[in-house]
Amino acid sequence: RNSLYGTLAEERFVVGERGRMRLVALAADQLAVLEEYYAVDGPPERAPPGGRRVWSASPAYPVGLDELRIAATDLGRRTLLAGDRAVPLWQLVDADPTVVLTVEGAGA
């Protein structure tokens, strides 16, 4: 949930052969999130019917990560989607609201 706009948004990553995460798409239910909050490459497009979000766009800049740190506070209600499984990170917050995702091993 985008903490500024209060609506759902997604940052979609893929994991490459060497285990490096790459940002490949951005998606949101509110058009303004993509137009004003994120840096996108071209105008956002309506997502195909049946998609999780209403709008999608490609990121304006390449983003590659070996590690992804996620602030899992209840403000943005960050949720990790793993296939069909949703892990509500913000509900798991204890004293230290940070989740670290690291890809290990070849072909992971």
Coordinates of N, CA and C in Angstrom, one line a residue:
R1 N 0.9 -1.2 0.0 CA 0.0 0.0 0.0 C 0.9 1.2 0.0
N2 N 0.7 2.1 -1.0 CA 1.5 3.3 -1.1 C 1.2 4.2 0.1
S3 N 2.2 4.5 0.9 CA 1.9 5.3 2.1 C 1.5 6.7 1.8
L4 N 1.9 7.3 0.6 CA 1.5 8.6 0.3 C 0.0 8.7 -0.3
Y5 N -0.3 7.8 -1.2 CA -1.6 7.8 -1.8 C -2.6 6.9 -1.1
G6 N -2.2 5.9 -0.3 CA -3.1 5.0 0.4 C -3.7 3.9 -0.4
T7 N -3.2 3.7 -1.7 CA -3.8 2.7 -2.5 C -2.7 1.6 -2.8
L8 N -3.1 0.5 -3.3 CA -2.2 -0.6 -3.6 C -1.3 -0.3 -4.7
A9 N 0.0 -0.7 -4.6 CA 1.0 -0.6 -5.6 C 1.9 -1.8 -5.5
E10 N 2.6 -2.1 -6.6 CA 3.5 -3.3 -6.7 C 4.8 -2.9 -7.4
E11 N 5.9 -3.4 -6.9 CA 7.2 -3.4 -7.5 C 7.5 -4.8 -7.9
R12 N 7.6 -5.1 -9.1 CA 7.8 -6.5 -9.6 C 9.2 -6.8 -10.0
F13 N 9.8 -7.8 -9.3 CA 11.2 -8.2 -9.6 C 11.2 -9.6 -10.2
V14 N 12.3 -9.8 -10.9 CA 12.6 -11.2 -11.4 C 14.0 -11.5 -10.9
V15 N 14.3 -12.8 -10.7 CA 15.6 -13.2 -10.3 C 16.3 -13.8 -11.5
G16 N 17.5 -13.3 -11.8 CA 18.2 -13.7 -12.9 C 19.0 -15.0 -12.6
E17 N 19.8 -15.5 -13.6 CA 20.5 -16.7 -13.5 C 21.6 -16.6 -12.4
R18 N 22.1 -15.5 -12.1 CA 23.2 -15.3 -11.1 C 22.6 -14.9 -9.8
G19 N 21.3 -14.9 -9.6 CA 20.6 -14.6 -8.4 C 20.4 -13.2 -8.1
R20 N 20.7 -12.3 -9.1 CA 20.5 -10.9 -8.9 C 19.0 -10.5 -9.2
M21 N 18.4 -9.7 -8.4 CA 17.0 -9.3 -8.6 C 17.0 -8.1 -9.5
R22 N 16.1 -8.0 -10.4 CA 15.9 -6.9 -11.3 C 14.5 -6.4 -11.3
L23 N 14.3 -5.1 -11.1 CA 13.0 -4.5 -11.2 C 12.5 -4.5 -12.6
V24 N 11.4 -5.1 -12.9 CA 10.9 -5.2 -14.3 C 9.6 -4.5 -14.5
A25 N 8.8 -4.2 -13.5 CA 7.5 -3.5 -13.7 C 7.1 -2.9 -12.4
L26 N 6.2 -1.9 -12.6 CA 5.6 -1.2 -11.5 C 4.1 -1.3 -11.8
A27 N 3.3 -1.4 -10.8 CA 1.8 -1.5 -11.0 C 1.1 -0.8 -9.9
A28 N -0.1 -0.3 -10.1 CA -0.8 0.4 -9.1 C -2.3 0.5 -9.4
D29 N -3.1 0.6 -8.4 CA -4.6 0.8 -8.6 C -4.9 2.2 -9.0
Q30 N -4.1 3.2 -8.5 CA -4.4 4.6 -8.8 C -3.3 5.1 -9.8
L31 N -3.7 5.7 -10.9 CA -2.8 6.2 -11.9 C -1.8 7.2 -11.4
A32 N -2.2 8.0 -10.5 CA -1.3 9.0 -9.9 C -0.1 8.4 -9.3
V33 N -0.2 7.2 -8.7 CA 1.0 6.6 -8.1 C 2.1 6.4 -9.1
L34 N 1.7 6.0 -10.3 CA 2.7 5.7 -11.3 C 3.2 7.0 -12.0
E35 N 2.3 8.0 -12.1 CA 2.6 9.2 -12.8 C 3.4 10.2 -11.9
E36 N 3.1 10.1 -10.6 CA 3.7 11.1 -9.7 C 4.7 10.6 -8.7
Y37 N 4.6 9.3 -8.3 CA 5.4 8.8 -7.2 C 6.6 8.1 -7.8
Y38 N 6.4 7.2 -8.8 CA 7.5 6.4 -9.4 C 8.0 7.1 -10.6
A39 N 9.3 6.8 -11.0 CA 9.8 7.3 -12.2 C 9.6 6.1 -13.2
V40 N 8.7 6.4 -14.2 CA 8.4 5.4 -15.2 C 8.8 5.7 -16.6
D41 N 9.0 4.7 -17.4 CA 9.5 4.9 -18.8 C 8.2 4.9 -19.7
G42 N 7.7 6.1 -19.9 CA 6.6 6.3 -20.8 C 5.3 6.3 -20.0
P43 N 4.2 6.6 -20.6 CA 2.9 6.7 -19.9 C 2.5 5.3 -19.4
P44 N 1.9 5.3 -18.2 CA 1.3 4.0 -17.7 C 0.2 3.5 -18.6
E45 N 0.0 2.2 -18.6 CA -1.0 1.6 -19.4 C -2.0 0.8 -18.5
R46 N -3.2 0.7 -19.0 CA -4.2 -0.1 -18.3 C -3.7 -1.6 -18.3
A47 N -3.8 -2.2 -17.2 CA -3.4 -3.6 -17.1 C -4.5 -4.4 -17.8
P48 N -4.1 -5.6 -18.3 CA -5.1 -6.5 -18.9 C -6.1 -6.9 -17.9
P49 N -7.3 -7.3 -18.4 CA -8.4 -7.8 -17.5 C -7.9 -9.0 -16.7
G50 N -8.3 -9.0 -15.4 CA -7.9 -10.1 -14.6 C -6.6 -9.9 -13.8
G51 N -5.9 -8.8 -14.1 CA -4.6 -8.5 -13.4 C -4.9 -8.0 -12.0
R52 N -3.8 -8.0 -11.2 CA -4.0 -7.7 -9.8 C -4.1 -6.2 -9.6
R53 N -3.5 -5.3 -10.4 CA -3.6 -3.9 -10.3 C -4.2 -3.3 -11.6
V54 N -4.7 -2.1 -11.6 CA -5.4 -1.4 -12.7 C -4.4 -0.9 -13.7
W55 N -3.3 -0.3 -13.3 CA -2.3 0.3 -14.1 C -0.9 -0.3 -14.0
S56 N -0.2 -0.3 -15.1 CA 1.2 -0.8 -15.0 C 2.1 0.1 -15.9
A57 N 3.4 0.0 -15.6 CA 4.4 0.8 -16.3 C 5.8 0.1 -16.1
S58 N 6.7 0.4 -17.0 CA 8.1 0.0 -16.9 C 8.8 1.0 -16.1
P59 N 9.8 0.6 -15.3 CA 10.6 1.5 -14.6 C 11.5 2.4 -15.5
A60 N 11.7 3.6 -15.2 CA 12.5 4.5 -16.0 C 13.9 4.2 -16.0
Y61 N 14.4 3.6 -14.9 CA 15.8 3.3 -14.7 C 16.0 1.9 -14.3
P62 N 17.1 1.3 -14.8 CA 17.4 -0.1 -14.4 C 17.7 -0.2 -12.9
V63 N 17.1 -1.2 -12.3 CA 17.4 -1.4 -10.9 C 17.8 -2.9 -10.7
G64 N 19.0 -3.1 -10.3 CA 19.4 -4.5 -10.0 C 19.9 -4.6 -8.6
L65 N 19.5 -5.6 -7.9 CA 19.8 -5.8 -6.4 C 20.3 -7.2 -6.1
D66 N 21.2 -7.3 -5.2 CA 21.6 -8.6 -4.7 C 20.8 -8.8 -3.4
E67 N 20.4 -7.8 -2.8 CA 19.6 -7.9 -1.5 C 18.5 -6.8 -1.6
L68 N 17.4 -7.1 -1.0 CA 16.3 -6.2 -1.0 C 15.8 -6.0 0.5
R69 N 15.9 -4.8 1.0 CA 15.5 -4.5 2.3 C 14.1 -3.8 2.3
I70 N 13.2 -4.4 3.0 CA 11.8 -3.9 3.0 C 11.4 -3.4 4.4
A71 N 11.0 -2.1 4.5 CA 10.5 -1.6 5.8 C 9.1 -2.1 5.9
A72 N 8.8 -2.9 6.9 CA 7.5 -3.6 7.0 C 6.6 -3.0 8.0
T73 N 6.6 -1.7 8.0 CA 5.7 -1.0 9.0 C 4.2 -1.1 8.5
D74 N 3.3 -0.8 9.4 CA 1.9 -0.9 9.1 C 1.5 0.3 8.3
L75 N 2.3 1.3 8.1 CA 1.9 2.5 7.3 C 1.7 2.1 5.8
G76 N 2.6 1.4 5.2 CA 2.5 1.0 3.8 C 1.9 -0.4 3.7
R77 N 1.8 -1.1 4.8 CA 1.2 -2.5 4.8 C 1.9 -3.4 3.7
R78 N 3.2 -3.4 3.7 CA 4.0 -4.1 2.7 C 3.7 -5.6 2.8
T79 N 3.5 -6.2 1.7 CA 3.1 -7.6 1.6 C 4.0 -8.3 0.5
L80 N 4.6 -9.4 0.8 CA 5.4 -10.1 -0.1 C 4.5 -11.1 -0.8
L81 N 4.5 -11.1 -2.1 CA 3.8 -12.1 -2.9 C 4.7 -13.1 -3.5
A82 N 4.5 -14.3 -3.1 CA 5.3 -15.4 -3.6 C 4.4 -16.4 -4.3
G83 N 4.3 -16.2 -5.6 CA 3.3 -17.0 -6.4 C 1.9 -16.6 -6.0
D84 N 1.1 -17.6 -5.5 CA -0.2 -17.3 -5.1 C -0.3 -17.0 -3.6
R85 N 0.9 -17.1 -2.9 CA 0.9 -16.9 -1.5 C 1.2 -15.5 -1.1
A86 N 0.5 -14.9 -0.2 CA 0.7 -13.5 0.2 C 1.2 -13.6 1.7
V87 N 2.3 -12.9 2.0 CA 2.9 -12.9 3.3 C 2.8 -11.4 3.8
P88 N 1.8 -11.1 4.7 CA 1.6 -9.8 5.2 C 2.8 -9.4 6.1
L89 N 3.8 -8.8 5.6 CA 5.0 -8.5 6.4 C 4.7 -7.5 7.5
W90 N 3.8 -6.6 7.3 CA 3.5 -5.6 8.3 C 2.9 -6.2 9.5
Q91 N 2.2 -7.4 9.4 CA 1.6 -8.0 10.5 C 2.7 -8.8 11.3
L92 N 3.8 -9.0 10.8 CA 4.9 -9.8 11.4 C 5.9 -8.9 12.1
V93 N 5.6 -7.6 12.1 CA 6.6 -6.7 12.7 C 6.6 -6.8 14.2
D94 N 7.9 -6.8 14.7 CA 8.1 -6.9 16.1 C 8.7 -5.6 16.5
A95 N 9.9 -5.6 17.1 CA 10.6 -4.4 17.4 C 11.4 -3.8 16.3
D96 N 11.9 -4.6 15.3 CA 12.7 -4.1 14.2 C 11.9 -4.3 12.9
P97 N 11.3 -3.3 12.4 CA 10.4 -3.5 11.2 C 11.2 -3.5 9.9
T98 N 12.0 -4.5 9.7 CA 12.8 -4.6 8.5 C 12.8 -6.1 8.1
V99 N 12.6 -6.3 6.8 CA 12.7 -7.7 6.2 C 13.8 -7.6 5.2
V100 N 14.7 -8.6 5.1 CA 15.8 -8.6 4.1 C 15.6 -9.9 3.3
L101 N 15.5 -9.7 1.9 CA 15.4 -10.8 1.0 C 16.7 -10.9 0.3
T102 N 17.3 -12.1 0.4 CA 18.5 -12.4 -0.3 C 18.4 -13.7 -1.1
V103 N 18.8 -13.7 -2.3 CA 18.8 -14.9 -3.2 C 20.1 -15.6 -3.0
E104 N 20.0 -16.9 -2.7 CA 21.2 -17.7 -2.5 C 21.1 -18.9 -3.4
G105 N 22.3 -19.3 -3.9 CA 22.4 -20.5 -4.7 C 22.1 -20.2 -6.2
A106 N 22.7 -21.0 -7.1 CA 22.5 -20.9 -8.5 C 21.1 -21.4 -8.9
G107 N 20.5 -20.7 -9.8 CA 19.2 -21.1 -10.3 C 18.1 -20.9 -9.3
A108 N 18.3 -20.2 -8.2 CA 17.2 -20.0 -7.2 C 16.2 -19.0 -7.7

